């Protein structure tokens, strides 16, 4: 059996070897999921709900273990990692309420009764990225299981450890063998097999837009539904009437959280020209105070980048860039990178392409229309923030910016009880929110004739 080595990004040292599944091994996991799904879907809704609540309780009992694994494997600060593990339990608890509420409709018709049913797809393939291994996995597997599907989940090769442990915890919680299969390996083998295998009836992919395009094309050939959550180049728009101190203090967390390895990162700060200089004066001390260091340290706000190759990619974005100021980062072993603020124009590469690292471009704008134009001047449309004390402006700009998730006077993007997803090259479909379970079902329409004649 082929294996790959998992590396600790804070030390650059190997952690362990993990199996790289072959196509035959992937097919075997899918076959087990097919069998498990049939009995799972036949359970009373209350039984599926109870099983998901049991899974949530087991996750809650292992939050510290999962968090420590994420620190080791992903370099996430321990405080963030604990939140992420807790989030998995919360998502499971939220969707545990869905099986008993997955109701169809009764539609008025002449001569009979017309009703709809939500039927599970069967087996759902979920392909998870390396930046948020636990949380993004749960956004797919929790509603998919709640809807009566089985799940085959492929974690990223760089960060498989928490997904593997969640698979073990699912069995510990009493979920049937084969219902939640975690298959480690390469995207070109495991992920591609999710796309091409006829028994995988829906694919959920989170990752780069380029790979997501290939996944969508493959699913189209199979006439297979797909949900895509892809890249971003989100704008943080700061108007002159905003609370500038609060906006500047919030900006580092909006882009440097998880070392900027976040599709929702507000990696462009658009500032009204009349307060541009003042905003930069306020931003500099906030950036330099951002604590980068050992992810196991309770005080750390940002850990390392995920790999040496990714650090090289991020460094390449600074070639020829106008760096205004930087924070600090450890030297030596590990894939460290200091938070960086760059002054940019709309045509600059740093202002147009997704860096996926702790680098933010600051650009001035002239008025409300100019802010909307700049915010939309990108292929992406995932997230963004708007800072203003003018409610009317907040409504106008939020309607004008073409992004799936926006916040006003905040940089919050994700709540498991509200929809999440992008527009344009940032994605297809929506995750989370109360309707997410329906996205893992097919609607069946049945007409019952009652006319005696």
Coordinates of C-alpha atoms in Angstrom, one line a residue:
X1 CA 0.0 0.0 0.0
X2 CA 1.3 3.5 -0.9
X3 CA 1.7 6.0 1.9
X4 CA 2.4 9.7 2.3
X5 CA 4.0 11.6 5.2
X6 CA 2.1 14.2 7.2
X7 CA 4.3 17.2 8.3
X8 CA 3.9 19.5 11.3
X9 CA 4.0 23.0 9.6
X10 CA 5.3 24.7 12.8
X11 CA 8.4 22.5 13.0
X12 CA 8.7 21.1 9.4
X13 CA 9.1 17.7 11.1
X14 CA 7.2 14.5 10.0
X15 CA 4.2 13.4 12.2
X16 CA 3.2 10.1 10.7
X17 CA 2.6 8.2 7.5
X18 CA -0.9 7.8 6.2
X19 CA -2.2 5.3 3.6
X20 CA -2.8 6.6 0.1
X21 CA -5.9 4.7 -1.2
X22 CA -5.9 3.2 -4.6
X23 CA -8.9 3.3 -7.0
X24 CA -9.9 -0.2 -5.9
X25 CA -9.7 0.7 -2.3
X26 CA -11.8 3.8 -3.0
X27 CA -14.4 1.6 -4.8
X28 CA -14.5 -0.7 -1.8
X29 CA -15.3 2.2 0.5
X30 CA -18.0 3.4 -1.8
X31 CA -19.5 -0.1 -1.9
X32 CA -19.6 -0.3 1.9
X33 CA -21.3 3.1 1.9
X34 CA -23.9 1.9 -0.6
X35 CA -24.9 -1.0 1.7
X36 CA -24.9 1.1 4.9
X37 CA -27.0 3.8 3.3
X38 CA -29.9 1.5 2.5
X39 CA -30.4 0.6 6.1
X40 CA -29.7 4.1 7.3
X41 CA -32.3 5.7 5.0
X42 CA -34.9 3.1 6.2
X43 CA -34.6 4.1 9.8
X44 CA -37.3 6.3 11.4
X45 CA -36.3 9.9 11.3
X46 CA -36.1 10.1 15.1
X47 CA -33.5 7.2 15.0
X48 CA -31.3 9.1 12.6
X49 CA -31.7 12.3 14.7
X50 CA -30.7 10.4 17.9
X51 CA -27.6 8.9 16.1
X52 CA -26.4 12.4 15.0
X53 CA -26.9 13.7 18.6
X54 CA -24.9 10.8 19.9
X55 CA -22.1 11.6 17.3
X56 CA -22.2 15.2 18.6
X57 CA -21.9 14.2 22.2
X58 CA -18.9 12.0 21.4
X59 CA -17.2 14.9 19.5
X60 CA -17.9 17.1 22.5
X61 CA -16.1 14.6 24.7
X62 CA -13.1 14.7 22.4
X63 CA -12.8 18.4 21.7
X64 CA -9.4 18.8 23.3
X65 CA -8.0 15.7 21.5
X66 CA -9.3 17.0 18.1
X67 CA -7.9 20.5 18.8
X68 CA -4.5 19.2 19.7
X69 CA -4.5 17.1 16.5
X70 CA -5.3 20.3 14.5
X71 CA -2.5 22.2 16.2
X72 CA -0.1 19.4 15.3
X73 CA -1.3 18.8 11.7
X74 CA -2.5 22.2 10.5
X75 CA -0.6 24.7 12.7
X76 CA -3.9 26.3 13.9
X77 CA -3.6 28.2 17.2
X78 CA -5.0 26.2 20.0
X79 CA -7.8 28.6 20.7
X80 CA -9.0 28.5 17.1
X81 CA -8.6 24.7 17.0
X82 CA -10.8 24.3 20.1
X83 CA -13.5 26.5 18.5
X84 CA -13.3 24.4 15.3
X85 CA -13.8 21.2 17.2
X86 CA -16.7 22.6 19.1
X87 CA -18.1 23.9 15.8
X88 CA -18.3 20.3 14.5
X89 CA -20.4 19.2 17.5
X90 CA -22.6 22.3 17.0
X91 CA -23.2 21.5 13.3
X92 CA -24.1 17.9 14.2
X93 CA -26.5 19.0 16.8
X94 CA -28.1 21.6 14.5
X95 CA -28.7 19.1 11.7
X96 CA -29.8 16.4 14.1
X97 CA -33.1 18.4 14.2
X98 CA -33.5 18.0 10.4
X99 CA -34.6 14.4 9.9
X100 CA -37.9 14.9 11.7
X101 CA -38.6 18.1 9.8
X102 CA -37.7 17.1 6.2
X103 CA -41.2 17.6 5.1
X104 CA -42.6 17.6 1.6
X105 CA -45.6 19.5 0.2
X106 CA -49.2 18.8 -0.7
X107 CA -50.0 20.6 -3.9
X108 CA -53.7 21.3 -4.9
X109 CA -54.6 19.4 -8.1
X110 CA -57.8 18.4 -9.8
X111 CA -58.9 14.8 -9.6
X112 CA -56.5 13.6 -7.0
X113 CA -53.8 14.3 -4.4
X114 CA -50.3 15.5 -5.3
X115 CA -47.5 15.2 -2.7
X116 CA -43.7 15.6 -2.8
X117 CA -41.1 13.6 -0.9
X118 CA -37.4 14.4 -0.2
X119 CA -35.4 11.3 -1.1
X120 CA -31.7 11.0 -0.2
X121 CA -29.3 10.8 -3.1
X122 CA -27.6 7.7 -1.7
X123 CA -23.9 8.1 -1.4
X124 CA -22.4 11.7 -1.2
X125 CA -18.7 12.3 -1.9
X126 CA -17.1 15.1 0.0
X127 CA -13.7 16.5 -0.9
X128 CA -12.3 18.7 1.9
X129 CA -9.4 21.2 1.7
X130 CA -6.4 21.6 4.0
X131 CA -7.2 25.0 5.5
X132 CA -10.2 24.1 7.8
X133 CA -10.2 20.3 7.8
X134 CA -12.8 19.7 10.6
X135 CA -15.2 22.5 10.1
X136 CA -15.6 22.3 6.3
X137 CA -15.9 18.5 6.6
X138 CA -18.8 18.9 9.0
X139 CA -20.7 21.3 6.7
X140 CA -21.0 18.5 4.2
X141 CA -21.3 15.3 6.3
X142 CA -23.8 16.5 8.9
X143 CA -26.6 17.6 6.6
X144 CA -25.8 14.7 4.1
X145 CA -26.2 12.1 6.9
X146 CA -29.3 13.9 8.3
X147 CA -30.9 13.6 4.9
X148 CA -30.4 9.8 4.9
X149 CA -27.3 9.6 2.8
X150 CA -24.0 7.8 3.4
X151 CA -20.8 9.8 3.1
X152 CA -17.4 9.1 1.6
X153 CA -15.0 11.8 2.6
X154 CA -11.6 12.6 1.3
X155 CA -9.5 14.9 3.4
X156 CA -6.5 16.9 1.9
X157 CA -3.3 14.9 2.0
X158 CA -1.6 17.7 3.9
X159 CA -4.2 17.6 6.8
X160 CA -6.0 14.2 7.1
X161 CA -5.6 13.6 10.9
X162 CA -8.8 15.2 12.3
X163 CA -11.0 13.8 9.6
X164 CA -9.6 10.3 10.2
X165 CA -10.3 10.7 13.9
X166 CA -13.8 11.9 13.2
X167 CA -14.4 8.8 11.2
X168 CA -13.4 6.7 14.3
X169 CA -15.6 8.8 16.6
X170 CA -18.6 8.2 14.3
X171 CA -18.2 4.5 14.9
X172 CA -17.7 5.1 18.6
X173 CA -21.0 7.0 18.6
X174 CA -22.8 4.0 17.1
X175 CA -23.1 5.1 13.5
X176 CA -23.3 2.0 11.3
X177 CA -20.1 0.6 9.7
X178 CA -19.6 2.0 6.2
X179 CA -22.0 4.9 6.7
X180 CA -19.2 7.5 7.1
X181 CA -16.1 6.4 5.3
X182 CA -12.9 8.5 5.4
X183 CA -10.7 7.7 2.4
X184 CA -7.2 9.2 2.5
X185 CA -5.2 9.7 -0.7
X186 CA -4.7 12.0 -3.7
X187 CA -7.3 14.0 -5.4
X188 CA -6.3 12.6 -8.8
X189 CA -7.3 9.1 -7.6
X190 CA -9.8 9.3 -4.7
X191 CA -11.4 12.6 -5.6
X192 CA -11.6 11.7 -9.2
X193 CA -13.3 8.4 -8.3
X194 CA -15.9 10.3 -6.3
X195 CA -16.7 12.2 -9.5
X196 CA -16.7 9.2 -11.9
X197 CA -18.2 6.5 -9.7
X198 CA -21.9 5.9 -10.7
X199 CA -22.9 5.1 -7.0
X200 CA -21.7 8.5 -5.8
X201 CA -24.7 10.6 -6.6
X202 CA -23.6 14.0 -5.4
X203 CA -20.2 15.6 -4.9
X204 CA -19.3 18.4 -2.5
X205 CA -16.0 20.1 -3.2
X206 CA -14.2 22.9 -1.4
X207 CA -10.9 24.2 -2.8
X208 CA -9.4 26.2 -5.6
X209 CA -11.5 27.5 -8.5
X210 CA -9.3 25.8 -11.0
X211 CA -9.8 22.3 -9.5
X212 CA -13.4 23.1 -8.8
X213 CA -13.9 23.8 -12.5
X214 CA -12.6 20.3 -13.3
X215 CA -14.8 18.7 -10.7
X216 CA -17.8 20.5 -12.1
X217 CA -16.9 19.4 -15.6
X218 CA -16.6 15.8 -14.5
X219 CA -19.8 15.8 -12.6
X220 CA -21.5 17.4 -15.7
X221 CA -20.4 14.4 -17.8
X222 CA -22.1 12.1 -15.2
X223 CA -25.1 14.4 -14.8
X224 CA -24.2 14.5 -11.1
X225 CA -25.2 17.3 -8.8
X226 CA -22.3 19.2 -7.3
X227 CA -21.8 21.9 -4.6
X228 CA -18.7 24.0 -5.0
X229 CA -17.2 26.4 -2.5
X230 CA -14.1 28.0 -4.2
X231 CA -11.7 30.9 -4.1
X232 CA -12.2 34.5 -3.0
X233 CA -10.7 38.0 -3.1
X234 CA -13.0 39.6 -0.7
X235 CA -13.2 43.3 -0.1
X236 CA -13.2 45.1 3.3
X237 CA -14.8 48.4 2.5
X238 CA -14.2 51.3 4.9
X239 CA -16.2 54.5 4.4
X240 CA -15.1 57.9 5.9
X241 CA -18.1 57.9 8.3
X242 CA -17.1 54.5 9.9
X243 CA -15.7 54.0 13.3
X244 CA -12.1 54.0 11.9
X245 CA -10.5 52.7 15.1
X246 CA -12.8 49.7 15.3
X247 CA -12.4 49.0 11.5
X248 CA -8.6 49.1 11.7
X249 CA -8.5 47.0 14.9
X250 CA -10.8 44.4 13.2
X251 CA -8.9 44.3 9.9
X252 CA -6.0 41.9 11.0
X253 CA -8.5 39.3 12.2
X254 CA -10.4 39.6 8.9
X255 CA -7.4 38.7 6.8
X256 CA -4.7 37.1 9.0
X257 CA -6.9 34.6 10.8
X258 CA -5.6 31.1 9.9
X259 CA -2.5 32.8 8.4
X260 CA -4.8 34.2 5.6
X261 CA -5.4 30.7 4.4
X262 CA -9.1 31.4 4.2
X263 CA -11.3 31.8 1.1
X264 CA -13.3 34.4 3.1
X265 CA -10.2 36.5 4.0
X266 CA -10.8 40.2 3.4
X267 CA -7.6 40.4 1.4
X268 CA -8.5 43.8 -0.1
X269 CA -9.1 46.8 2.1
X270 CA -10.9 49.5 0.2
X271 CA -10.7 52.8 2.1
X272 CA -12.4 56.1 1.2
X273 CA -9.7 58.5 0.0
X274 CA -10.4 61.2 2.5
X275 CA -9.5 58.9 5.4
X276 CA -7.0 56.6 3.6
X277 CA -3.9 58.0 5.4
X278 CA -5.5 58.0 8.8
X279 CA -6.7 54.4 8.4
X280 CA -3.2 53.2 7.5
X281 CA -1.9 55.0 10.7
X282 CA -4.4 53.1 12.8
X283 CA -3.8 49.8 10.9
X284 CA 0.0 49.6 11.4
X285 CA 0.0 49.1 15.2
X286 CA -2.8 46.6 14.9
X287 CA -0.8 44.5 12.4
X288 CA 2.4 44.7 14.3
X289 CA 0.6 43.6 17.5
X290 CA -0.8 40.5 15.8
X291 CA 0.7 37.6 17.7
X292 CA 2.4 35.0 15.4
X293 CA 4.0 32.1 17.0
X294 CA 3.8 28.6 18.5
X295 CA 0.3 27.4 17.8
X296 CA 0.2 25.5 21.1
X297 CA 0.7 28.8 23.0
X298 CA -2.7 30.1 24.3
X299 CA -1.7 33.7 23.4
X300 CA -1.0 32.9 19.7
X301 CA -3.3 34.4 17.1
X302 CA -1.6 33.1 14.0
X303 CA 0.4 30.0 13.2
X304 CA 2.5 29.0 10.2
X305 CA 1.6 28.5 6.6
X306 CA 0.8 24.9 5.7
X307 CA 3.9 24.0 3.7
X308 CA 7.2 25.2 2.3
X309 CA 5.8 25.2 -1.2
X310 CA 2.8 27.3 -0.2
X311 CA 5.1 29.7 1.6
X312 CA 7.1 30.1 -1.6
X313 CA 3.9 30.8 -3.5
X314 CA 2.8 33.5 -1.0
X315 CA 6.3 35.1 -1.1
X316 CA 6.0 35.4 -4.9
X317 CA 3.1 37.8 -4.5
X318 CA 5.5 40.3 -2.9
X319 CA 7.8 40.5 -5.9
X320 CA 7.7 44.2 -7.0
X321 CA 4.9 45.0 -4.5
X322 CA 4.8 48.3 -2.5
X323 CA 5.0 46.9 1.0
X324 CA 3.8 49.5 3.5
X325 CA 4.6 47.6 6.7
X326 CA 4.8 44.1 8.2
X327 CA 4.3 42.4 11.5
X328 CA 6.7 39.8 12.9
X329 CA 7.0 36.0 12.8
X330 CA 9.3 33.4 14.2
X331 CA 12.5 32.5 12.3
X332 CA 13.9 29.0 11.9
X333 CA 12.1 25.8 11.4
X334 CA 8.5 25.9 10.3
X335 CA 6.7 27.6 7.5
X336 CA 6.5 31.1 9.0
X337 CA 5.4 34.3 7.3
X338 CA 4.9 37.7 8.8
X339 CA 1.6 39.6 8.3
X340 CA 2.1 42.0 5.4
X341 CA 0.3 45.1 4.2
X342 CA 0.8 46.2 0.6
X343 CA -0.3 49.5 -1.1
X344 CA -1.8 48.6 -4.5
X345 CA -3.7 49.8 -7.5
X346 CA -6.7 48.0 -9.0
X347 CA -4.7 46.4 -11.9
X348 CA -1.9 45.0 -9.6
X349 CA -1.7 41.3 -9.3
X350 CA -1.8 41.5 -5.5
X351 CA -5.2 43.2 -5.8
X352 CA -6.7 40.7 -8.3
X353 CA -5.4 37.2 -7.5
X354 CA -6.1 35.1 -4.4
X355 CA -2.9 35.0 -2.3
X356 CA -4.2 32.6 0.4
X357 CA -1.7 33.9 2.9
X358 CA -1.3 36.7 5.4
X359 CA -1.0 39.5 2.8
X360 CA -3.6 42.3 2.4
X361 CA -3.7 45.0 -0.4
X362 CA -5.0 48.5 0.6
X363 CA -6.6 50.6 -2.2
X364 CA -8.3 54.0 -2.0
X365 CA -11.8 54.8 -3.5
X366 CA -13.6 58.1 -4.2
X367 CA -17.3 57.5 -3.4
X368 CA -19.9 54.9 -2.9
X369 CA -20.2 54.0 -6.6
X370 CA -16.4 53.7 -6.9
X371 CA -16.3 51.4 -3.8
X372 CA -18.9 49.1 -5.4
X373 CA -17.1 49.1 -8.7
X374 CA -13.8 48.2 -7.1
X375 CA -15.3 45.5 -4.9
X376 CA -16.9 43.9 -7.9
X377 CA -13.8 44.2 -10.1
X378 CA -12.8 40.6 -9.6
X379 CA -13.8 37.1 -10.8
X380 CA -14.6 36.2 -7.3
X381 CA -17.7 36.9 -5.1
X382 CA -17.6 35.0 -1.8
X383 CA -17.5 37.4 1.2
X384 CA -16.9 40.9 2.2
X385 CA -17.3 43.6 4.9
X386 CA -18.8 47.1 4.8
X387 CA -17.9 49.7 7.5
X388 CA -20.2 52.7 7.7
X389 CA -22.5 54.4 10.2
X390 CA -25.0 55.2 7.5
X391 CA -27.7 52.5 7.4
X392 CA -29.0 53.4 4.0
X393 CA -25.5 53.2 2.5
X394 CA -24.9 49.9 4.2
X395 CA -28.1 48.5 2.5
X396 CA -27.2 50.0 -0.9
X397 CA -23.6 48.8 -0.9
X398 CA -24.5 45.3 0.4
X399 CA -27.1 45.0 -2.5
X400 CA -24.5 46.4 -5.0
X401 CA -21.6 44.1 -4.1
X402 CA -21.8 40.8 -5.8
X403 CA -20.8 38.4 -3.0
X404 CA -22.6 35.6 -1.3
X405 CA -21.8 36.5 2.3
X406 CA -21.4 40.1 3.5
X407 CA -21.2 41.7 7.0
X408 CA -21.7 45.3 8.1
X409 CA -19.4 46.6 10.8
X410 CA -18.0 43.1 11.3
X411 CA -16.0 40.5 9.4
X412 CA -18.1 37.5 10.5
X413 CA -18.7 35.1 7.6
X414 CA -19.9 31.7 8.8
X415 CA -22.8 30.8 11.0
X416 CA -24.0 27.2 10.7
X417 CA -27.7 28.3 10.9
X418 CA -27.4 30.8 7.9
X419 CA -26.6 30.1 4.3
X420 CA -23.0 30.2 3.1
X421 CA -21.6 30.2 -0.4
X422 CA -20.3 32.4 -3.2
X423 CA -21.1 34.0 -6.6
X424 CA -19.2 34.1 -9.9
X425 CA -15.9 32.1 -9.6
X426 CA -16.4 31.6 -5.9
X427 CA -18.8 28.8 -6.1
X428 CA -22.0 27.0 -7.0
X429 CA -24.8 26.2 -4.6
X430 CA -25.1 26.9 -0.9
X431 CA -24.0 25.2 2.3
X432 CA -25.2 25.6 5.9
X433 CA -28.5 27.1 7.0
X434 CA -31.9 25.5 7.7
X435 CA -32.3 24.5 4.0
X436 CA -29.0 22.7 3.6
X437 CA -30.4 19.3 4.2
X438 CA -32.8 19.6 1.3
X439 CA -29.7 20.2 -0.9
X440 CA -28.8 16.6 -0.2
X441 CA -32.1 15.2 -1.4
X442 CA -34.0 14.8 -4.7
X443 CA -37.6 16.0 -4.8
X444 CA -40.0 13.2 -5.8
X445 CA -43.5 14.2 -7.0
X446 CA -46.3 11.7 -6.7
X447 CA -49.9 12.1 -8.0
X448 CA -52.7 9.9 -6.5
X449 CA -55.8 9.8 -8.6
X450 CA -59.0 10.0 -6.5
X451 CA -61.6 10.6 -9.2
X452 CA -63.9 7.6 -9.1
X453 CA -64.7 7.9 -12.8

